[in-house]
Short mmCIF file of C-alpha atoms in Angstrom, two decimals:
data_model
loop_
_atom_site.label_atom_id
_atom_site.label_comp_id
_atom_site.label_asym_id
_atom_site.label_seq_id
_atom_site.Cartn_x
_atom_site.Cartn_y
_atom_site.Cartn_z
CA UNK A 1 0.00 0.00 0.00
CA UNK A 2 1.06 3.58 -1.07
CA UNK A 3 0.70 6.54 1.42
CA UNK A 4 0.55 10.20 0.33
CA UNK A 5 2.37 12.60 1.33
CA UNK A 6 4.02 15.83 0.55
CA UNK A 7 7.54 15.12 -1.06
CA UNK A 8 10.05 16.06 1.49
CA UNK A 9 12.63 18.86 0.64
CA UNK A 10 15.45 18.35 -1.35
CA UNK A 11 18.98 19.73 0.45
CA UNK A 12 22.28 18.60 -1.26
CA UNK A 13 23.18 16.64 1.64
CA UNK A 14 19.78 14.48 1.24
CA UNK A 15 20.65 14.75 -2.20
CA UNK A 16 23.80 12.97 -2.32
CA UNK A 17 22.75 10.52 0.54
CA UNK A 18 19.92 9.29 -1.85
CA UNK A 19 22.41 9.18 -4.57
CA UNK A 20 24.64 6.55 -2.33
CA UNK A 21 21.42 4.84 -1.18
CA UNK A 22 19.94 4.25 -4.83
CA UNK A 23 23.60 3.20 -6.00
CA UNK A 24 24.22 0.39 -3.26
CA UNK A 25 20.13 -0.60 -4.07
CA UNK A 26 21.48 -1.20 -8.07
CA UNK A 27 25.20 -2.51 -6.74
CA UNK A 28 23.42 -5.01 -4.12
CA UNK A 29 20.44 -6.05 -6.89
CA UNK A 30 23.39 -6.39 -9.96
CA UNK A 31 25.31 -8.93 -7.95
CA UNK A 32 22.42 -10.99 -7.19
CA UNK A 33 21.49 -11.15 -10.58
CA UNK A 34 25.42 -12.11 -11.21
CA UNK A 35 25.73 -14.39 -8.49
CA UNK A 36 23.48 -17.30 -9.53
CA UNK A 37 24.83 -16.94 -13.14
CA UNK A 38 28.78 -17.47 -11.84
CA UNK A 39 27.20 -20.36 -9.75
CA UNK A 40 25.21 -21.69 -13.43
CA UNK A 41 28.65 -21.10 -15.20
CA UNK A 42 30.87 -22.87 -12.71
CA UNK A 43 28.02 -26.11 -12.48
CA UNK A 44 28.15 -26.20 -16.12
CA UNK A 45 31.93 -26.57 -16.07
CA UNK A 46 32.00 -29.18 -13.75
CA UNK A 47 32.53 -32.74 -14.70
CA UNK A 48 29.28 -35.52 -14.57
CA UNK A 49 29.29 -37.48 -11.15
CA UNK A 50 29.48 -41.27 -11.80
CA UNK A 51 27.48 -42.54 -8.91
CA UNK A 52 28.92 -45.90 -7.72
CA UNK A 53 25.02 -47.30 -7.66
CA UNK A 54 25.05 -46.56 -11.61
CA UNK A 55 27.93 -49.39 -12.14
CA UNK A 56 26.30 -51.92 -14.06
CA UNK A 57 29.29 -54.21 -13.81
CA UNK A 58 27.88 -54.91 -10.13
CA UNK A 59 24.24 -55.83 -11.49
CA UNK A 60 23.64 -59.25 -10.22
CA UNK A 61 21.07 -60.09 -12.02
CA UNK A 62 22.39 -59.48 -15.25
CA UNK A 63 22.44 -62.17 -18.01
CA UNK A 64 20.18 -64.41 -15.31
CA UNK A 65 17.46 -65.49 -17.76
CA UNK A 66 16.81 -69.27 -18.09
CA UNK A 67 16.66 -69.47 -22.13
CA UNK A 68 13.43 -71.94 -23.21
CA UNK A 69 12.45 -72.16 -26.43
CA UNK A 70 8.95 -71.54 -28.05
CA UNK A 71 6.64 -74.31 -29.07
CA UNK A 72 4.20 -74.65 -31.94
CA UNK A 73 0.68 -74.04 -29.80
CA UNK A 74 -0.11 -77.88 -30.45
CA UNK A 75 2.20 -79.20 -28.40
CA UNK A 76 1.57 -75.64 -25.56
CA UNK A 77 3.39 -76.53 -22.68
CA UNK A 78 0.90 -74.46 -20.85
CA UNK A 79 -1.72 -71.68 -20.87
CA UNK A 80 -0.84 -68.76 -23.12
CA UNK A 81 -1.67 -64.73 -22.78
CA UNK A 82 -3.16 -62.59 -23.20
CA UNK A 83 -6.94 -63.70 -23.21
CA UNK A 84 -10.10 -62.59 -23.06
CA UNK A 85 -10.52 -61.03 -19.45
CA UNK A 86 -13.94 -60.05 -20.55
CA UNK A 87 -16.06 -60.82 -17.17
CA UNK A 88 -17.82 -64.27 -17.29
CA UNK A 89 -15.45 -65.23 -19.82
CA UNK A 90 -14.20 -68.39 -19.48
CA UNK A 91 -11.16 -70.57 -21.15
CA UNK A 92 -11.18 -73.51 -22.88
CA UNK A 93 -7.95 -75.33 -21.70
CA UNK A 94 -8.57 -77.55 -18.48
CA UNK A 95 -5.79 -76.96 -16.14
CA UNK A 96 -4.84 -78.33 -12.19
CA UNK A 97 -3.79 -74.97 -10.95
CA UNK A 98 -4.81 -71.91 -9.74
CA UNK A 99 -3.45 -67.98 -10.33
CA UNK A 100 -2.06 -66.04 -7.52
CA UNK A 101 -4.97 -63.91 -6.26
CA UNK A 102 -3.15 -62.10 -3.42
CA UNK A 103 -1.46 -58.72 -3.85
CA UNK A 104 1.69 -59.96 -5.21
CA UNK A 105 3.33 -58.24 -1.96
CA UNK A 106 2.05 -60.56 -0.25
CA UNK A 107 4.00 -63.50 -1.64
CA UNK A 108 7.06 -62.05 -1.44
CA UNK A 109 7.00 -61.19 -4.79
CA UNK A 110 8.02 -57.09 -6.92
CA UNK A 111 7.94 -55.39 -9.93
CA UNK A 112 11.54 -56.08 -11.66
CA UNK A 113 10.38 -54.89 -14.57
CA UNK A 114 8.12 -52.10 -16.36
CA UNK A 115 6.99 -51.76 -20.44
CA UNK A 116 4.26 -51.23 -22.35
CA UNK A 117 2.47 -52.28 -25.88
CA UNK A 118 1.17 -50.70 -28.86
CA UNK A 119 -2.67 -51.06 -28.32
CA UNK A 120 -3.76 -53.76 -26.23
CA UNK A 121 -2.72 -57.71 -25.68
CA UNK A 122 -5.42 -58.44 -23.73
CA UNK A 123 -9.48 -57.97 -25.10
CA UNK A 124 -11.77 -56.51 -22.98
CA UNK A 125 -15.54 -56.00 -24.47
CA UNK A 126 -16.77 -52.94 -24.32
CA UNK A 127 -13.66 -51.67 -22.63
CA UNK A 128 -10.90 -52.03 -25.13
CA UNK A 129 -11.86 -54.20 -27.97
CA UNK A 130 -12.08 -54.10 -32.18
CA UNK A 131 -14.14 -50.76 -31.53
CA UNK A 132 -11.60 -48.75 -30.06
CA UNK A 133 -10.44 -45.79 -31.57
CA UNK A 134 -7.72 -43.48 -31.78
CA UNK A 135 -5.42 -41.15 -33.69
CA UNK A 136 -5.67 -41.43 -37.65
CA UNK A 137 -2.94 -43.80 -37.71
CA UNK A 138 -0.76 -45.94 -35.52
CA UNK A 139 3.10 -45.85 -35.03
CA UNK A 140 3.60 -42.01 -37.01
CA UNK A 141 5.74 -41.20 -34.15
CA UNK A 142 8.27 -44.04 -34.85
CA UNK A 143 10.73 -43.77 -37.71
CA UNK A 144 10.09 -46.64 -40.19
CA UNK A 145 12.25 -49.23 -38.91
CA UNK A 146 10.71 -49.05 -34.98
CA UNK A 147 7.31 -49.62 -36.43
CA UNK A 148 5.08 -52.25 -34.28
CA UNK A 149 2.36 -54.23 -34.86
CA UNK A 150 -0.40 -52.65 -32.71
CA UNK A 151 -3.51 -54.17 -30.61
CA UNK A 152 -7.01 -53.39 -29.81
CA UNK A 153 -8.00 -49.61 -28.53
CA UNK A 154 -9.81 -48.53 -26.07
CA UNK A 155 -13.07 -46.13 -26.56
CA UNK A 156 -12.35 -43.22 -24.87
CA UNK A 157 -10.79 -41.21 -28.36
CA UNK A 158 -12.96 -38.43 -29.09
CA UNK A 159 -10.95 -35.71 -31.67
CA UNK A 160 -13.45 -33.11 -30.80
CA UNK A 161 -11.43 -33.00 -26.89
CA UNK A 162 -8.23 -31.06 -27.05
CA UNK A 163 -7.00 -33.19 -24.62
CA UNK A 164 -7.13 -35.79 -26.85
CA UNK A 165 -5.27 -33.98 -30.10
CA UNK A 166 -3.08 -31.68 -28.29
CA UNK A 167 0.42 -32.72 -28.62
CA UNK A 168 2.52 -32.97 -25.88
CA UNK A 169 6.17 -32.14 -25.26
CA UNK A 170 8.12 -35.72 -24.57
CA UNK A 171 11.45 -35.20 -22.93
CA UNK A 172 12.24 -38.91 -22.19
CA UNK A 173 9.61 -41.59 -23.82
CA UNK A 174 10.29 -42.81 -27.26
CA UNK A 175 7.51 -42.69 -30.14
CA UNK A 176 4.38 -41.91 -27.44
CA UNK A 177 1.41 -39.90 -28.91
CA UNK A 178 -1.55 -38.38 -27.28
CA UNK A 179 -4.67 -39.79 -27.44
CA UNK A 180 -3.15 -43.52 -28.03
CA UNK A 181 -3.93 -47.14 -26.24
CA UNK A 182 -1.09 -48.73 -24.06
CA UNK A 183 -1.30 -51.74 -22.32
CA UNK A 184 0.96 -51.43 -19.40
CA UNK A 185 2.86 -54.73 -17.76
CA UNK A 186 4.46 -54.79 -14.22
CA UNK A 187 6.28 -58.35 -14.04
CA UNK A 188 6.63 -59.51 -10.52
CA UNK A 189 8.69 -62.24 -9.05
CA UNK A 190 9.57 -63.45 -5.92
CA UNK A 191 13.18 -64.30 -7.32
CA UNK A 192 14.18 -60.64 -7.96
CA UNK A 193 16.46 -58.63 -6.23
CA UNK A 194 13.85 -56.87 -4.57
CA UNK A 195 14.64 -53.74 -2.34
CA UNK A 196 17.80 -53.41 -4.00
CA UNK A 197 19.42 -51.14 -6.61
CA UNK A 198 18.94 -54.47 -9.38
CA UNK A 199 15.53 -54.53 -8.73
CA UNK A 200 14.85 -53.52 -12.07
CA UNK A 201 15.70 -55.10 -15.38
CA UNK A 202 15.52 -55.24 -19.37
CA UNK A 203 15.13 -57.95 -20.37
CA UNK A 204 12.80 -58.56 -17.81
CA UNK A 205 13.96 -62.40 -17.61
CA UNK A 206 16.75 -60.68 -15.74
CA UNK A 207 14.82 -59.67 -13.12
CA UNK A 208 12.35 -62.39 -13.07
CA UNK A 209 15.32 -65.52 -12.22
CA UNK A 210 18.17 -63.12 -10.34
CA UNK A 211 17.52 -64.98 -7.58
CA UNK A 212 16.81 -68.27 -9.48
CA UNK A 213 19.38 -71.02 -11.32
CA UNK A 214 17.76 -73.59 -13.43
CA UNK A 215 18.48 -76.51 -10.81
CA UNK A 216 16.27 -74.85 -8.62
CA UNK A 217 13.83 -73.91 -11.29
CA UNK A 218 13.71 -77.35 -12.73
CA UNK A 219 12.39 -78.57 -8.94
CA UNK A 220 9.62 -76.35 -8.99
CA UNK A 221 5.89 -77.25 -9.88
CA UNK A 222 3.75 -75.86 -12.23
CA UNK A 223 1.73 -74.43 -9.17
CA UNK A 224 5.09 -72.91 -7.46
CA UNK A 225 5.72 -70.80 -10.20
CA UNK A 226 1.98 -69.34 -10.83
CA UNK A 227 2.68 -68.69 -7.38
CA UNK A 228 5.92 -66.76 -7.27
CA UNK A 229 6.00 -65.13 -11.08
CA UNK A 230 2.97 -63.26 -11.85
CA UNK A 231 2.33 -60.00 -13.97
CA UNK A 232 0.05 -56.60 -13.57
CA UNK A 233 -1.77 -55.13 -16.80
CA UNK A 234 -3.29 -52.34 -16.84
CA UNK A 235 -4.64 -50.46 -20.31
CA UNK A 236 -4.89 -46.41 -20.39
CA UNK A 237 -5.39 -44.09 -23.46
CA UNK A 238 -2.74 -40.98 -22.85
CA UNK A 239 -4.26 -37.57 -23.09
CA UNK A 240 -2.62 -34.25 -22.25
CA UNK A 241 -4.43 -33.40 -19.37
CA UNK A 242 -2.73 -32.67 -15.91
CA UNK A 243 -5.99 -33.56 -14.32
CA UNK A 244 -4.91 -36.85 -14.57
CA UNK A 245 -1.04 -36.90 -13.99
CA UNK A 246 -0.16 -40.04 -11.43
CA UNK A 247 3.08 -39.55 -10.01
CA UNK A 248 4.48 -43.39 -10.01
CA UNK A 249 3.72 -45.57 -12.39
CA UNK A 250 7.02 -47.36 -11.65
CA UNK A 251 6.13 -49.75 -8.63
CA UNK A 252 2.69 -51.42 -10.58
CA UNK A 253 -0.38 -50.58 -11.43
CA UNK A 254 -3.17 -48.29 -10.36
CA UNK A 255 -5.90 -48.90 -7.49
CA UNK A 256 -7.46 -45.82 -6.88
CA UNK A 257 -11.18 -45.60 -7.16
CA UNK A 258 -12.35 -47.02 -10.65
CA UNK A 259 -8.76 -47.69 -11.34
CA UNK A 260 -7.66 -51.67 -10.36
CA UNK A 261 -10.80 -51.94 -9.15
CA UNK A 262 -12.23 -54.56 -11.60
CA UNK A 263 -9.26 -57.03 -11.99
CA UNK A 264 -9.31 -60.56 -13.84
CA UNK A 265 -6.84 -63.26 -12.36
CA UNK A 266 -5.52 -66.23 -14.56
CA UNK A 267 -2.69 -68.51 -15.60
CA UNK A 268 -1.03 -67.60 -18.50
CA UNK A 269 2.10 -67.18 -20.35
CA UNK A 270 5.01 -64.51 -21.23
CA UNK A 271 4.17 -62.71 -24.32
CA UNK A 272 6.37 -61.25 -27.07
CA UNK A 273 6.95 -60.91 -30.42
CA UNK A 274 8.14 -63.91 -30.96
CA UNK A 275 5.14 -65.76 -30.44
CA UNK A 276 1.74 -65.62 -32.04
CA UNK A 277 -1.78 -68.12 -32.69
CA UNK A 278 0.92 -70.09 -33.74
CA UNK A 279 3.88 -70.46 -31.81
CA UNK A 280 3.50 -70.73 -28.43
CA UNK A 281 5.43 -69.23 -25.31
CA UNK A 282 7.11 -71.98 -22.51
CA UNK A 283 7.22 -69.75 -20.07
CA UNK A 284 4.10 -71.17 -18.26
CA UNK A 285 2.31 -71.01 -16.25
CA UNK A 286 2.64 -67.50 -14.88
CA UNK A 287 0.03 -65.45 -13.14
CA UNK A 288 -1.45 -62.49 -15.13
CA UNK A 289 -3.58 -59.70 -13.10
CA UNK A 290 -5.47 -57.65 -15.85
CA UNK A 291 -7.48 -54.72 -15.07
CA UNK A 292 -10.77 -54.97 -17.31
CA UNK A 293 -11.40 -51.07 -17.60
CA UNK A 294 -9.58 -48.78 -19.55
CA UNK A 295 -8.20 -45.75 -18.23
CA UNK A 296 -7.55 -42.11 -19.17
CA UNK A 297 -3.65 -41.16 -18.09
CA UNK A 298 -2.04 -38.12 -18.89
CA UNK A 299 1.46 -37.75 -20.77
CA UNK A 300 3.28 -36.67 -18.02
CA UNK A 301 2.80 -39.47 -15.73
CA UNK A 302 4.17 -41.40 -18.88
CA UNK A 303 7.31 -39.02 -18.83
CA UNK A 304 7.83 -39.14 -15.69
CA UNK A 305 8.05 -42.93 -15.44
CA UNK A 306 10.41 -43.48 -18.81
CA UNK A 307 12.55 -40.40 -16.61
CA UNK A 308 12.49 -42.92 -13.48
CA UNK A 309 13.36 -45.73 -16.21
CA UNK A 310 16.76 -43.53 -16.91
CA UNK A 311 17.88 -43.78 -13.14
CA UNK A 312 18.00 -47.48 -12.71
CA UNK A 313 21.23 -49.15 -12.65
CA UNK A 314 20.35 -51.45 -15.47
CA UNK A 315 19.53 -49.94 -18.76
CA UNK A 316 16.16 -50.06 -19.29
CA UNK A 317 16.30 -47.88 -22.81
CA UNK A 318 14.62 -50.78 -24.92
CA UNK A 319 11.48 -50.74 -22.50
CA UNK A 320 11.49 -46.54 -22.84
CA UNK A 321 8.83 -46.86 -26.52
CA UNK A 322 5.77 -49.12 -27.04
CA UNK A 323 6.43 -52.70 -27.89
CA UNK A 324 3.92 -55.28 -30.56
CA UNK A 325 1.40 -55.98 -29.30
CA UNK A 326 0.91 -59.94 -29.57
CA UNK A 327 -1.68 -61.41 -31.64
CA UNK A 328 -4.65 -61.61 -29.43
CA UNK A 329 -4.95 -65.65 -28.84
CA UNK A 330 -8.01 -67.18 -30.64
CA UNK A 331 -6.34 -70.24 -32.35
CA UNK A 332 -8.37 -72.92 -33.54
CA UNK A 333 -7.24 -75.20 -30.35
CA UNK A 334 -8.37 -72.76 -27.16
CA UNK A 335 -4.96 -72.40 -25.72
CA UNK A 336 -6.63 -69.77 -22.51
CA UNK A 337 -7.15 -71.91 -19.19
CA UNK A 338 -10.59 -72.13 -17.57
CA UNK A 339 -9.07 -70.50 -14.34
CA UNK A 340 -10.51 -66.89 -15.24
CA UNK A 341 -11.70 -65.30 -12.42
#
């Protein structure tokens, strides 16, 4: 607030005191203008730290994945993904075990591992299915030679929503565009080197068997590992929309209201791109918990996550841009178990 007053008489002594009192004001404000630009200059100068947690010559878990190969999906050596998580839907393979319906906390078990797909893996009626919609066309933020083959979409799309069109500014994820279906996947294991700076690995087999040699793996039933390897999915179109920024979407997926609320449990398989309705995957059987809904996201919780990606010890760059999706299973021999729940 201003007061008014009469302007006080100018002397030359007052004179020359304001003079000094106006040139240490522009002296004082100068230097702190200059101060946090020598400070700037000198950081800019100064050589990268090398944190000793950043070594990935001490990553234990690298190079642990047990190699198995693929089978043609007549001979499956077990129940494949992703399925139909459509609720009521049920699986025609017959099977003798169960998923893991716990929080996977619960069985000792964390995320070593985060990714996502082009469109959708799963199918989800009504939710994210051959309805789904999206941008005019799929991949145009790849070059030519990262293009993937992309799933189902969900239906939340509308052109006519900025939030659905407006680009978005990506300073760390690969290839992402607003408005776009992702299926998200969280594998867990209770062989990882959880709480640990190796928690996290690409491949994800790394982080899946760390803790796990194939002697030991080979004396494990079918039921032990449902048990102790499971994975989270859950599907989200990206919009540019802070309303919905979620600040961690490193540790597994959402439950927050609607989100995780409506999840489908079953035994399934690894997926990949090297497997399809014919050529199966023999990593099985695995527990897969799918969210059935699909959810709105914004682009920044996506950022954020590819930036957490970047601080791991283990590289994760090949996990940083949307992978294929795999060819929704719908062989001619059912190859999804009857354990849907």
């Amino acid at each position: 607030m201003c007061l008014k007053s009469s302007p006080p008489e100018v002397t030359k002594d007052n004179a020359s005191s304001k003079t000094l009192i106006l040139g240490g004001v522009f002296a004082f404000c100068t230097a702190g203008l200059l101060i946090p630009t020598v400070i700037l200059s000198i950081n800019a100068n100064r050589p990268p730290v090398i944190s000793i947690f950043a070594n990935q010559d001490e990553n234990q878990c690298a190079g642990s994945q047990i190699m198995v190969n693929n089978v043609d999906c007549v001979h499956t050596p077990g129940p494949q993904a992703g399925a139909n998580v459509t609720k009521g839907y049920k699986g025609g393979m017959e099977v003798d075990y169960v998923p893991n319906t716990k929080p996977y906390f619960q069985s000792s078990m964390c995320p070593v591992n985060v990714h996502w797909h082009l469109g959708t893996e799963h199918y989800s009626a009504g939710e994210y299915d051959e309805f789904g919609t999206g941008p005019n066309s799929v991949n145009n933020n790849l070059p030519q030679n990262q293009q993937v083959r992309p799933g189902y979409r969900c239906r939340h799309f509308d052109k006519s929503q900025p939030m659905f069109t407006n680009e978005y500014r990506w300073e760390f994820c690969v290839g992402m565009q607003v408005g776009e279906t992702y299926e998200v996947h969280w594998p867990h294991s209770a062989a990882g080197a959880c709480g640990t700076p190796d928690q996290y690995q690409t491949p994800f087999y790394d982080g899946v068997f760390c803790n796990l040699d194939e002697e030991k793996f080979s004396t494990l039933s079918a039921q032990d590992v449902a048990d102790a390897v499971g994975v989270q999915a859950q599907v989200f179109t990206v919009v540019n929309d802070e309303r919905y920024f979620y600040p961690d979407l490193m540790r597994g997926f959402i439950k927050d209201g609607e989100y995780g609320k409506d999840i489908a449990m079953y035994t399934g398989s690894t997926t990949g791109t090297t497997r399809s309705n014919e050529v199966c995957s023999s990593y099985a059987p695995i527990t897969w918990q799918v969210d059935r809904k699909c959810h709105l996201i914004s682009a920044s919780s996506f950022d954020r996550l590819c930036e957490t990606m970047r601080l791991q010890r283990d590289n994760m760059t090949l996990d940083m841009h949307a992978h294929v999706s795999h060819t929704f299973c719908s062989a001619p021999f059912d190859v999804i178990a009857n354990d849907i729940s």
